[in-house]
Amino acid sequence: MPDTLARFLRDLDAEIRDRQDWGQVADYIPELARIDPAQFGIAVALPGNRIVTAGQAEKRFSIQSVSKVFSLACVLGRIGEQIWTRVGREPSGRRFDSILSLEEDGGRPRNPFINAGALVTTDELVTGRAPKEALAEILAFLRIAAEDEEIHIDRAVARSETETGYRNVALANYLKSFGNLRNAPEITLGTYFHQCAIEMSCVQLARAGRVIAGLSCAPQMLTPLKARRINALMMMCGHYDGSGDFAFRVGLPAKSGVGGGILLVAPGRASVAIWSPGLNGYGNSQMGSYAAERLARETGWSVFG
Ligand code: GLU
């Protein structure tokens, strides 16, 4: 399997490099707007600590919303099911930064992966302690899961989003007005921007994702029930209003970020990280989504058989 997979990934990388339609980088975060969209990397972590890669699999990128999977894992560890009193678990069917459904739902965000929902989970993590400590918990989770200490926050990206993240500021204030933010908006926002600015390579992210994929070689950090819950949310809500299309084409739980990363989970079989910074109209990696679809078809890993 690893040999066939390595060949497939090499061919896929070569094919993608010849393409012209890389999509657009996220330009609302100035530090991300400077990145060349024509880049691609993929890493597949398999049982038995094997890892197969192609392209720029060692290059670090801003994981952005992929961090929301791990902040949710930390919150589930801290307060368990109580989090669902503050945030729902339904697909939103709207843009990642939409304020509309927040109004309709009385300030309880539809799910923990849209921005409003992630602000609530981060708010929970920072309650009763300093932002530094909440961030240390997310970083520690990632470092232990990936078995790699070299996972850090890109301060320039965090600063860039802090200076221009007007929509997130609006969402945090709106949540506060509904009584669904325990901390001052600037405290929760600062923590959230830094969490999104964590940078990782595909290899590191695929290794961290092993705990969600439930690979036996992964450090045991999540109960099977928690992993199942997180996978269900990734399948339903991991690609914002493009989640249905992604499930239809790929058939695997996944979470995207506007840095162009995708964490893709084949439960019990593999944890995959893909990075290509050009985005499609939903704010999901254009070539990353394409590569995920090709990989799922090649391996037969779709959870729908
Ligand atoms: N930091 C980004 C934002 O809040 C994350 C969005 C994403 O990656 O989808 O806008």
PDB file of C-alpha atoms and ligand atoms in Angstrom:
ATOM      1  CA  MET A   1       0.000   0.000   0.000  1.00  0.00           C
ATOM      2  CA  PRO A   2       2.595   2.688   0.900  1.00  0.00           C
ATOM      3  CA  ASP A   3       4.435   2.143  -2.443  1.00  0.00           C
ATOM      4  CA  THR A   4       1.300   2.383  -4.560  1.00  0.00           C
ATOM      5  CA  LEU A   5       0.182   5.368  -2.511  1.00  0.00           C
ATOM      6  CA  ALA A   6       3.573   7.091  -2.889  1.00  0.00           C
ATOM      7  CA  ARG A   7       3.375   6.673  -6.666  1.00  0.00           C
ATOM      8  CA  PHE A   8      -0.180   7.981  -6.754  1.00  0.00           C
ATOM      9  CA  LEU A   9       0.725  11.059  -4.660  1.00  0.00           C
ATOM     10  CA  ARG A  10       3.778  11.808  -6.822  1.00  0.00           C
ATOM     11  CA  ASP A  11       1.616  11.682  -9.971  1.00  0.00           C
ATOM     12  CA  LEU A  12      -1.077  13.797  -8.357  1.00  0.00           C
ATOM     13  CA  ASP A  13       1.506  16.413  -7.359  1.00  0.00           C
ATOM     14  CA  ALA A  14       2.871  16.488 -10.923  1.00  0.00           C
ATOM     15  CA  GLU A  15      -0.623  16.810 -12.359  1.00  0.00           C
ATOM     16  CA  ILE A  16      -1.579  19.647 -10.011  1.00  0.00           C
ATOM     17  CA  ARG A  17       1.626  21.559 -10.756  1.00  0.00           C
ATOM     18  CA  ASP A  18       0.567  21.750 -14.404  1.00  0.00           C
ATOM     19  CA  ARG A  19      -2.788  23.309 -13.554  1.00  0.00           C
ATOM     20  CA  GLN A  20      -3.516  27.018 -13.784  1.00  0.00           C
ATOM     21  CA  ASP A  21      -6.699  27.241 -11.699  1.00  0.00           C
ATOM     22  CA  TRP A  22      -5.220  27.496  -8.214  1.00  0.00           C
ATOM     23  CA  GLY A  23      -7.952  29.793  -6.784  1.00  0.00           C
ATOM     24  CA  GLN A  24      -7.440  33.005  -4.800  1.00  0.00           C
ATOM     25  CA  VAL A  25      -5.541  33.397  -1.540  1.00  0.00           C
ATOM     26  CA  ALA A  26      -7.470  34.834   1.435  1.00  0.00           C
ATOM     27  CA  ASP A  27      -6.936  38.563   1.010  1.00  0.00           C
ATOM     28  CA  TYR A  28      -8.833  39.791   4.083  1.00  0.00           C
ATOM     29  CA  ILE A  29      -5.822  38.820   6.227  1.00  0.00           C
ATOM     30  CA  PRO A  30      -2.980  40.911   4.717  1.00  0.00           C
ATOM     31  CA  GLU A  31      -0.249  38.498   5.824  1.00  0.00           C
ATOM     32  CA  LEU A  32      -1.982  35.632   3.944  1.00  0.00           C
ATOM     33  CA  ALA A  33      -2.678  37.790   0.863  1.00  0.00           C
ATOM     34  CA  ARG A  34       1.090  37.810   0.115  1.00  0.00           C
ATOM     35  CA  ILE A  35       1.344  34.031  -0.317  1.00  0.00           C
ATOM     36  CA  ASP A  36       1.828  32.487  -3.771  1.00  0.00           C
ATOM     37  CA  PRO A  37      -1.309  30.388  -4.491  1.00  0.00           C
ATOM     38  CA  ALA A  38       0.569  27.978  -6.785  1.00  0.00           C
ATOM     39  CA  GLN A  39       1.829  25.667  -4.026  1.00  0.00           C
ATOM     40  CA  PHE A  40       0.808  22.164  -3.012  1.00  0.00           C
ATOM     41  CA  GLY A  41       1.750  19.605  -0.400  1.00  0.00           C
ATOM     42  CA  ILE A  42       0.213  16.408   0.969  1.00  0.00           C
ATOM     43  CA  ALA A  43       1.036  13.987   3.787  1.00  0.00           C
ATOM     44  CA  VAL A  44      -0.777  10.750   4.593  1.00  0.00           C
ATOM     45  CA  ALA A  45      -0.225   9.221   8.037  1.00  0.00           C
ATOM     46  CA  LEU A  46      -0.975   5.489   8.102  1.00  0.00           C
ATOM     47  CA  PRO A  47      -1.187   2.907  10.906  1.00  0.00           C
ATOM     48  CA  GLY A  48       2.178   1.703  12.193  1.00  0.00           C
ATOM     49  CA  ASN A  49       3.657   5.216  12.156  1.00  0.00           C
ATOM     50  CA  ARG A  50       4.140   5.239   8.398  1.00  0.00           C
ATOM     51  CA  ILE A  51       3.899   8.500   6.522  1.00  0.00           C
ATOM     52  CA  VAL A  52       3.745   9.044   2.768  1.00  0.00           C
ATOM     53  CA  THR A  53       4.190  12.530   1.295  1.00  0.00           C
ATOM     54  CA  ALA A  54       4.423  14.493  -1.944  1.00  0.00           C
ATOM     55  CA  GLY A  55       5.046  18.120  -2.904  1.00  0.00           C
ATOM     56  CA  GLN A  56       5.713  20.754  -0.252  1.00  0.00           C
ATOM     57  CA  ALA A  57       4.753  18.490   2.640  1.00  0.00           C
ATOM     58  CA  GLU A  58       7.360  19.970   4.995  1.00  0.00           C
ATOM     59  CA  LYS A  59       6.510  23.618   4.353  1.00  0.00           C
ATOM     60  CA  ARG A  60       4.721  25.349   7.238  1.00  0.00           C
ATOM     61  CA  PHE A  61       1.471  27.173   6.612  1.00  0.00           C
ATOM     62  CA  SER A  62      -1.128  28.976   8.687  1.00  0.00           C
ATOM     63  CA  ILE A  63      -3.583  26.322   9.854  1.00  0.00           C
ATOM     64  CA  GLN A  64      -6.324  28.922  10.540  1.00  0.00           C
ATOM     65  CA  SER A  65      -9.679  27.173  10.980  1.00  0.00           C
ATOM     66  CA  VAL A  66      -8.167  23.703  11.111  1.00  0.00           C
ATOM     67  CA  SER A  67      -7.186  24.773  14.661  1.00  0.00           C
ATOM     68  CA  LYS A  68     -10.906  24.712  15.547  1.00  0.00           C
ATOM     69  CA  VAL A  69     -10.880  20.902  15.538  1.00  0.00           C
ATOM     70  CA  PHE A  70      -8.191  20.898  18.210  1.00  0.00           C
ATOM     71  CA  SER A  71      -9.667  23.707  20.331  1.00  0.00           C
ATOM     72  CA  LEU A  72     -12.928  21.742  20.315  1.00  0.00           C
ATOM     73  CA  ALA A  73     -11.036  18.614  21.404  1.00  0.00           C
ATOM     74  CA  CYS A  74      -9.537  20.600  24.303  1.00  0.00           C
ATOM     75  CA  VAL A  75     -12.953  22.000  25.312  1.00  0.00           C
ATOM     76  CA  LEU A  76     -14.554  18.539  25.199  1.00  0.00           C
ATOM     77  CA  GLY A  77     -11.752  17.378  27.490  1.00  0.00           C
ATOM     78  CA  ARG A  78     -12.384  20.256  29.922  1.00  0.00           C
ATOM     79  CA  ILE A  79     -16.179  20.518  30.142  1.00  0.00           C
ATOM     80  CA  GLY A  80     -17.466  17.669  27.972  1.00  0.00           C
ATOM     81  CA  GLU A  81     -21.019  17.808  26.684  1.00  0.00           C
ATOM     82  CA  GLN A  82     -21.746  21.061  28.522  1.00  0.00           C
ATOM     83  CA  ILE A  83     -20.349  22.964  25.552  1.00  0.00           C
ATOM     84  CA  TRP A  84     -23.523  22.154  23.602  1.00  0.00           C
ATOM     85  CA  THR A  85     -25.524  24.538  25.776  1.00  0.00           C
ATOM     86  CA  ARG A  86     -23.556  27.378  24.142  1.00  0.00           C
ATOM     87  CA  VAL A  87     -23.047  26.129  20.580  1.00  0.00           C
ATOM     88  CA  GLY A  88     -25.041  23.847  18.254  1.00  0.00           C
ATOM     89  CA  ARG A  89     -24.000  20.970  16.021  1.00  0.00           C
ATOM     90  CA  GLU A  90     -25.906  21.640  12.831  1.00  0.00           C
ATOM     91  CA  PRO A  91     -24.474  22.642   9.463  1.00  0.00           C
ATOM     92  CA  SER A  92     -24.834  26.394   8.983  1.00  0.00           C
ATOM     93  CA  GLY A  93     -25.365  26.543   5.227  1.00  0.00           C
ATOM     94  CA  ARG A  94     -23.789  30.008   5.346  1.00  0.00           C
ATOM     95  CA  ARG A  95     -20.413  31.655   4.920  1.00  0.00           C
ATOM     96  CA  PHE A  96     -17.796  30.910   7.577  1.00  0.00           C
ATOM     97  CA  ASP A  97     -18.026  34.424   9.000  1.00  0.00           C
ATOM     98  CA  SER A  98     -21.794  34.951   8.645  1.00  0.00           C
ATOM     99  CA  ILE A  99     -23.625  36.935  11.305  1.00  0.00           C
ATOM    100  CA  LEU A 100     -27.089  36.136   9.919  1.00  0.00           C
ATOM    101  CA  SER A 101     -27.710  32.769  11.541  1.00  0.00           C
ATOM    102  CA  LEU A 102     -26.413  34.130  14.853  1.00  0.00           C
ATOM    103  CA  GLU A 103     -29.273  36.617  14.831  1.00  0.00           C
ATOM    104  CA  GLU A 104     -31.801  33.944  13.845  1.00  0.00           C
ATOM    105  CA  ASP A 105     -30.592  31.499  16.499  1.00  0.00           C
ATOM    106  CA  GLY A 106     -30.567  33.977  19.374  1.00  0.00           C
ATOM    107  CA  GLY A 107     -26.796  34.096  19.777  1.00  0.00           C
ATOM    108  CA  ARG A 108     -26.137  30.322  19.900  1.00  0.00           C
ATOM    109  CA  PRO A 109     -23.884  29.615  16.887  1.00  0.00           C
ATOM    110  CA  ARG A 110     -24.914  26.682  14.701  1.00  0.00           C
ATOM    111  CA  ASN A 111     -21.673  24.725  15.132  1.00  0.00           C
ATOM    112  CA  PRO A 112     -18.153  25.041  16.590  1.00  0.00           C
ATOM    113  CA  PHE A 113     -16.446  25.325  13.190  1.00  0.00           C
ATOM    114  CA  ILE A 114     -17.989  28.528  11.855  1.00  0.00           C
ATOM    115  CA  ASN A 115     -16.257  31.606  13.234  1.00  0.00           C
ATOM    116  CA  ALA A 116     -18.982  32.496  15.741  1.00  0.00           C
ATOM    117  CA  GLY A 117     -18.987  28.940  17.116  1.00  0.00           C
ATOM    118  CA  ALA A 118     -15.207  28.805  17.334  1.00  0.00           C
ATOM    119  CA  LEU A 119     -15.210  32.101  19.233  1.00  0.00           C
ATOM    120  CA  VAL A 120     -17.490  30.426  21.795  1.00  0.00           C
ATOM    121  CA  THR A 121     -15.255  27.354  22.193  1.00  0.00           C
ATOM    122  CA  THR A 122     -12.166  29.568  22.506  1.00  0.00           C
ATOM    123  CA  ASP A 123     -14.049  31.726  25.021  1.00  0.00           C
ATOM    124  CA  GLU A 124     -14.681  28.580  27.060  1.00  0.00           C
ATOM    125  CA  LEU A 125     -10.984  27.676  26.932  1.00  0.00           C
ATOM    126  CA  VAL A 126      -9.850  31.106  28.103  1.00  0.00           C
ATOM    127  CA  THR A 127     -12.402  31.381  30.936  1.00  0.00           C
ATOM    128  CA  GLY A 128     -10.757  31.551  34.354  1.00  0.00           C
ATOM    129  CA  ARG A 129      -7.224  31.850  33.036  1.00  0.00           C
ATOM    130  CA  ALA A 130      -4.898  33.950  30.905  1.00  0.00           C
ATOM    131  CA  PRO A 131      -4.985  33.774  27.075  1.00  0.00           C
ATOM    132  CA  LYS A 132      -1.391  32.507  27.232  1.00  0.00           C
ATOM    133  CA  GLU A 133      -2.505  29.466  29.211  1.00  0.00           C
ATOM    134  CA  ALA A 134      -5.391  28.657  26.867  1.00  0.00           C
ATOM    135  CA  LEU A 135      -3.032  28.878  23.878  1.00  0.00           C
ATOM    136  CA  ALA A 136      -0.479  26.731  25.701  1.00  0.00           C
ATOM    137  CA  GLU A 137      -3.157  24.033  26.098  1.00  0.00           C
ATOM    138  CA  ILE A 138      -3.968  24.005  22.347  1.00  0.00           C
ATOM    139  CA  LEU A 139      -0.265  23.976  21.444  1.00  0.00           C
ATOM    140  CA  ALA A 140       0.441  21.198  23.939  1.00  0.00           C
ATOM    141  CA  PHE A 141      -2.409  19.140  22.496  1.00  0.00           C
ATOM    142  CA  LEU A 142      -0.998  19.534  18.982  1.00  0.00           C
ATOM    143  CA  ARG A 143       2.596  18.835  20.043  1.00  0.00           C
ATOM    144  CA  ILE A 144       1.670  15.672  21.929  1.00  0.00           C
ATOM    145  CA  ALA A 145      -0.670  14.477  19.155  1.00  0.00           C
ATOM    146  CA  ALA A 146       1.963  15.101  16.457  1.00  0.00           C
ATOM    147  CA  GLU A 147       4.838  13.951  18.739  1.00  0.00           C
ATOM    148  CA  ASP A 148       6.662  17.069  17.600  1.00  0.00           C
ATOM    149  CA  GLU A 149       7.670  19.990  19.828  1.00  0.00           C
ATOM    150  CA  GLU A 150       8.312  22.358  16.911  1.00  0.00           C
ATOM    151  CA  ILE A 151       4.772  23.665  16.531  1.00  0.00           C
ATOM    152  CA  HIS A 152       4.438  27.420  17.114  1.00  0.00           C
ATOM    153  CA  ILE A 153       2.320  30.503  16.507  1.00  0.00           C
ATOM    154  CA  ASP A 154       3.220  32.823  13.609  1.00  0.00           C
ATOM    155  CA  ARG A 155       3.102  36.189  15.405  1.00  0.00           C
ATOM    156  CA  ALA A 156       3.003  38.196  12.146  1.00  0.00           C
ATOM    157  CA  VAL A 157      -0.178  36.412  11.019  1.00  0.00           C
ATOM    158  CA  ALA A 158      -1.763  36.862  14.463  1.00  0.00           C
ATOM    159  CA  ARG A 159      -0.924  40.604  14.388  1.00  0.00           C
ATOM    160  CA  SER A 160      -2.219  40.926  10.843  1.00  0.00           C
ATOM    161  CA  GLU A 161      -5.597  39.435  11.727  1.00  0.00           C
ATOM    162  CA  THR A 162      -5.787  41.392  14.998  1.00  0.00           C
ATOM    163  CA  GLU A 163      -5.419  44.603  12.979  1.00  0.00           C
ATOM    164  CA  THR A 164      -7.983  43.753  10.309  1.00  0.00           C
ATOM    165  CA  GLY A 165     -10.375  41.135  11.737  1.00  0.00           C
ATOM    166  CA  TYR A 166     -13.375  43.482  11.783  1.00  0.00           C
ATOM    167  CA  ARG A 167     -15.957  40.789  11.095  1.00  0.00           C
ATOM    168  CA  ASN A 168     -14.723  38.621  13.924  1.00  0.00           C
ATOM    169  CA  VAL A 169     -14.794  41.695  16.193  1.00  0.00           C
ATOM    170  CA  ALA A 170     -18.428  42.182  15.150  1.00  0.00           C
ATOM    171  CA  LEU A 171     -19.250  38.506  15.816  1.00  0.00           C
ATOM    172  CA  ALA A 172     -17.625  38.575  19.273  1.00  0.00           C
ATOM    173  CA  ASN A 173     -19.505  41.736  20.233  1.00  0.00           C
ATOM    174  CA  TYR A 174     -22.731  40.247  18.951  1.00  0.00           C
ATOM    175  CA  LEU A 175     -22.180  37.073  20.997  1.00  0.00           C
ATOM    176  CA  LYS A 176     -21.472  39.241  24.030  1.00  0.00           C
ATOM    177  CA  SER A 177     -24.733  41.150  23.533  1.00  0.00           C
ATOM    178  CA  PHE A 178     -26.588  37.809  23.660  1.00  0.00           C
ATOM    179  CA  GLY A 179     -24.768  36.850  26.873  1.00  0.00           C
ATOM    180  CA  ASN A 180     -22.883  34.014  25.117  1.00  0.00           C
ATOM    181  CA  LEU A 181     -19.340  35.290  25.714  1.00  0.00           C
ATOM    182  CA  ARG A 182     -17.934  34.987  29.226  1.00  0.00           C
ATOM    183  CA  ASN A 183     -14.874  37.158  28.664  1.00  0.00           C
ATOM    184  CA  ALA A 184     -14.295  40.651  27.299  1.00  0.00           C
ATOM    185  CA  PRO A 185     -14.513  40.416  23.472  1.00  0.00           C
ATOM    186  CA  GLU A 186     -10.887  41.534  23.053  1.00  0.00           C
ATOM    187  CA  ILE A 187      -9.643  38.723  25.322  1.00  0.00           C
ATOM    188  CA  THR A 188     -11.496  35.991  23.409  1.00  0.00           C
ATOM    189  CA  LEU A 189     -10.623  37.549  20.039  1.00  0.00           C
ATOM    190  CA  GLY A 190      -6.921  37.848  20.876  1.00  0.00           C
ATOM    191  CA  THR A 191      -6.815  34.185  21.878  1.00  0.00           C
ATOM    192  CA  TYR A 192      -8.764  33.150  18.769  1.00  0.00           C
ATOM    193  CA  PHE A 193      -6.522  35.096  16.360  1.00  0.00           C
ATOM    194  CA  HIS A 194      -3.409  33.529  17.898  1.00  0.00           C
ATOM    195  CA  GLN A 195      -4.918  30.029  17.777  1.00  0.00           C
ATOM    196  CA  CYS A 196      -5.707  30.494  14.059  1.00  0.00           C
ATOM    197  CA  ALA A 197      -2.137  31.703  13.467  1.00  0.00           C
ATOM    198  CA  ILE A 198      -0.540  28.383  14.520  1.00  0.00           C
ATOM    199  CA  GLU A 199       1.690  27.216  11.697  1.00  0.00           C
ATOM    200  CA  MET A 200       2.289  23.580  10.825  1.00  0.00           C
ATOM    201  CA  SER A 201       3.492  21.507   7.903  1.00  0.00           C
ATOM    202  CA  CYS A 202       1.374  18.819   6.241  1.00  0.00           C
ATOM    203  CA  VAL A 203       3.537  16.185   7.941  1.00  0.00           C
ATOM    204  CA  GLN A 204       2.924  17.698  11.386  1.00  0.00           C
ATOM    205  CA  LEU A 205      -0.803  18.145  10.776  1.00  0.00           C
ATOM    206  CA  ALA A 206      -1.283  14.621   9.416  1.00  0.00           C
ATOM    207  CA  ARG A 207       0.517  13.270  12.489  1.00  0.00           C
ATOM    208  CA  ALA A 208      -1.645  15.382  14.836  1.00  0.00           C
ATOM    209  CA  GLY A 209      -4.800  14.184  13.031  1.00  0.00           C
ATOM    210  CA  ARG A 210      -3.996  10.553  13.909  1.00  0.00           C
ATOM    211  CA  VAL A 211      -5.729  11.068  17.277  1.00  0.00           C
ATOM    212  CA  ILE A 212      -8.937  12.031  15.483  1.00  0.00           C
ATOM    213  CA  ALA A 213      -8.585   9.211  12.960  1.00  0.00           C
ATOM    214  CA  GLY A 214      -8.180   6.806  15.897  1.00  0.00           C
ATOM    215  CA  LEU A 215      -4.968   5.257  14.513  1.00  0.00           C
ATOM    216  CA  SER A 216      -3.555   2.789  17.005  1.00  0.00           C
ATOM    217  CA  CYS A 217      -0.061   4.309  16.685  1.00  0.00           C
ATOM    218  CA  ALA A 218      -1.344   7.712  17.896  1.00  0.00           C
ATOM    219  CA  PRO A 219      -1.004   8.938  21.467  1.00  0.00           C
ATOM    220  CA  GLN A 220      -4.279   8.111  23.241  1.00  0.00           C
ATOM    221  CA  MET A 221      -5.724  11.584  23.805  1.00  0.00           C
ATOM    222  CA  LEU A 222      -9.402  11.230  22.886  1.00  0.00           C
ATOM    223  CA  THR A 223     -11.969   8.645  23.906  1.00  0.00           C
ATOM    224  CA  PRO A 224     -13.503   6.827  20.920  1.00  0.00           C
ATOM    225  CA  LEU A 225     -16.792   8.638  21.662  1.00  0.00           C
ATOM    226  CA  LYS A 226     -15.162  12.093  21.506  1.00  0.00           C
ATOM    227  CA  ALA A 227     -13.331  11.191  18.290  1.00  0.00           C
ATOM    228  CA  ARG A 228     -16.623  10.009  16.803  1.00  0.00           C
ATOM    229  CA  ARG A 229     -18.338  13.259  17.753  1.00  0.00           C
ATOM    230  CA  ILE A 230     -15.561  15.356  16.241  1.00  0.00           C
ATOM    231  CA  ASN A 231     -15.592  13.299  13.027  1.00  0.00           C
ATOM    232  CA  ALA A 232     -19.368  13.756  12.703  1.00  0.00           C
ATOM    233  CA  LEU A 233     -18.999  17.515  13.036  1.00  0.00           C
ATOM    234  CA  MET A 234     -16.144  17.588  10.525  1.00  0.00           C
ATOM    235  CA  MET A 235     -18.276  15.701   8.010  1.00  0.00           C
ATOM    236  CA  MET A 236     -21.317  17.955   8.462  1.00  0.00           C
ATOM    237  CA  CYS A 237     -19.698  21.331   9.079  1.00  0.00           C
ATOM    238  CA  GLY A 238     -15.980  21.186   8.230  1.00  0.00           C
ATOM    239  CA  HIS A 239     -16.201  23.010   4.906  1.00  0.00           C
ATOM    240  CA  TYR A 240     -18.725  25.729   5.798  1.00  0.00           C
ATOM    241  CA  ASP A 241     -21.453  26.144   3.181  1.00  0.00           C
ATOM    242  CA  GLY A 242     -19.429  23.850   0.905  1.00  0.00           C
ATOM    243  CA  SER A 243     -19.679  20.930   3.386  1.00  0.00           C
ATOM    244  CA  GLY A 244     -22.407  19.127   1.452  1.00  0.00           C
ATOM    245  CA  ASP A 245     -20.492  19.319  -1.805  1.00  0.00           C
ATOM    246  CA  PHE A 246     -17.285  18.139  -0.101  1.00  0.00           C
ATOM    247  CA  ALA A 247     -19.083  15.159   1.502  1.00  0.00           C
ATOM    248  CA  PHE A 248     -20.646  14.338  -1.840  1.00  0.00           C
ATOM    249  CA  ARG A 249     -17.319  14.432  -3.684  1.00  0.00           C
ATOM    250  CA  VAL A 250     -14.968  13.059  -1.023  1.00  0.00           C
ATOM    251  CA  GLY A 251     -17.071  11.236   1.582  1.00  0.00           C
ATOM    252  CA  LEU A 252     -14.689  11.774   4.484  1.00  0.00           C
ATOM    253  CA  PRO A 253     -14.722  13.978   7.586  1.00  0.00           C
ATOM    254  CA  ALA A 254     -12.509  17.005   6.976  1.00  0.00           C
ATOM    255  CA  LYS A 255     -11.782  20.518   8.169  1.00  0.00           C
ATOM    256  CA  SER A 256     -10.483  23.334   6.011  1.00  0.00           C
ATOM    257  CA  GLY A 257      -8.843  26.649   6.840  1.00  0.00           C
ATOM    258  CA  VAL A 258      -8.420  29.885   4.872  1.00  0.00           C
ATOM    259  CA  GLY A 259      -4.648  29.320   4.917  1.00  0.00           C
ATOM    260  CA  GLY A 260      -5.383  26.582   2.360  1.00  0.00           C
ATOM    261  CA  GLY A 261      -5.010  23.605   4.685  1.00  0.00           C
ATOM    262  CA  ILE A 262      -7.347  20.608   4.889  1.00  0.00           C
ATOM    263  CA  LEU A 263      -7.247  17.904   7.550  1.00  0.00           C
ATOM    264  CA  LEU A 264      -8.927  14.810   6.131  1.00  0.00           C
ATOM    265  CA  VAL A 265      -9.782  11.788   8.275  1.00  0.00           C
ATOM    266  CA  ALA A 266     -10.311   8.231   7.104  1.00  0.00           C
ATOM    267  CA  PRO A 267     -11.398   6.721  10.462  1.00  0.00           C
ATOM    268  CA  GLY A 268      -9.143   3.859  11.524  1.00  0.00           C
ATOM    269  CA  ARG A 269      -7.209   4.058   8.259  1.00  0.00           C
ATOM    270  CA  ALA A 270      -5.399   7.327   7.749  1.00  0.00           C
ATOM    271  CA  SER A 271      -4.998  10.967   8.689  1.00  0.00           C
ATOM    272  CA  VAL A 272      -4.274  13.207   5.729  1.00  0.00           C
ATOM    273  CA  ALA A 273      -3.123  16.828   5.575  1.00  0.00           C
ATOM    274  CA  ILE A 274      -3.274  18.734   2.307  1.00  0.00           C
ATOM    275  CA  TRP A 275      -2.141  22.310   1.692  1.00  0.00           C
ATOM    276  CA  SER A 276      -2.635  24.579  -1.266  1.00  0.00           C
ATOM    277  CA  PRO A 277      -3.295  28.252  -0.419  1.00  0.00           C
ATOM    278  CA  GLY A 278      -5.555  29.220  -3.364  1.00  0.00           C
ATOM    279  CA  LEU A 279      -9.204  29.067  -2.262  1.00  0.00           C
ATOM    280  CA  ASN A 280     -12.499  28.395  -4.028  1.00  0.00           C
ATOM    281  CA  GLY A 281     -15.649  30.490  -3.621  1.00  0.00           C
ATOM    282  CA  TYR A 282     -16.508  28.832  -0.294  1.00  0.00           C
ATOM    283  CA  GLY A 283     -13.130  29.734   1.228  1.00  0.00           C
ATOM    284  CA  ASN A 284     -11.850  26.140   0.955  1.00  0.00           C
ATOM    285  CA  SER A 285      -8.590  25.148  -0.736  1.00  0.00           C
ATOM    286  CA  GLN A 286      -9.260  24.675  -4.447  1.00  0.00           C
ATOM    287  CA  MET A 287      -6.498  22.192  -5.250  1.00  0.00           C
ATOM    288  CA  GLY A 288      -6.734  20.701  -1.758  1.00  0.00           C
ATOM    289  CA  SER A 289     -10.386  19.792  -2.373  1.00  0.00           C
ATOM    290  CA  TYR A 290      -9.475  18.344  -5.751  1.00  0.00           C
ATOM    291  CA  ALA A 291      -6.633  16.284  -4.259  1.00  0.00           C
ATOM    292  CA  ALA A 292      -8.926  15.011  -1.478  1.00  0.00           C
ATOM    293  CA  GLU A 293     -11.468  13.856  -4.051  1.00  0.00           C
ATOM    294  CA  ARG A 294      -8.804  12.076  -6.109  1.00  0.00           C
ATOM    295  CA  LEU A 295      -7.267  10.433  -3.043  1.00  0.00           C
ATOM    296  CA  ALA A 296     -10.644   9.192  -1.741  1.00  0.00           C
ATOM    297  CA  ARG A 297     -11.475   7.695  -5.111  1.00  0.00           C
ATOM    298  CA  GLU A 298      -8.054   6.064  -5.494  1.00  0.00           C
ATOM    299  CA  THR A 299      -8.038   4.493  -2.023  1.00  0.00           C
ATOM    300  CA  GLY A 300     -11.754   3.690  -1.662  1.00  0.00           C
ATOM    301  CA  TRP A 301     -11.620   5.306   1.791  1.00  0.00           C
ATOM    302  CA  SER A 302     -14.987   7.084   1.587  1.00  0.00           C
ATOM    303  CA  VAL A 303     -17.014   6.247   4.702  1.00  0.00           C
ATOM    304  CA  PHE A 304     -19.932   5.597   2.371  1.00  0.00           C
ATOM    305  CA  GLY A 305     -18.177   2.628   0.827  1.00  0.00           C
TER     306      GLY A 305
HETATM  307  N1  GLU B   1      -8.869  33.256  11.243  1.00  0.00           N
HETATM  308  C1  GLU B   1      -9.840  33.087  10.193  1.00  0.00           C
HETATM  309  C2  GLU B   1     -11.033  33.986  10.437  1.00  0.00           C
HETATM  310  O1  GLU B   1     -11.480  34.024  11.530  1.00  0.00           O
HETATM  311  C3  GLU B   1     -10.248  31.658  10.135  1.00  0.00           C
HETATM  312  C4  GLU B   1     -11.250  31.378   9.039  1.00  0.00           C
HETATM  313  C5  GLU B   1     -10.944  30.101   8.295  1.00  0.00           C
HETATM  314  O2  GLU B   1      -9.856  29.584   8.312  1.00  0.00           O
HETATM  315  O3  GLU B   1     -11.856  29.608   7.647  1.00  0.00           O
HETATM  316  O4  GLU B   1     -11.538  34.633   9.582  1.00  0.00           O
END
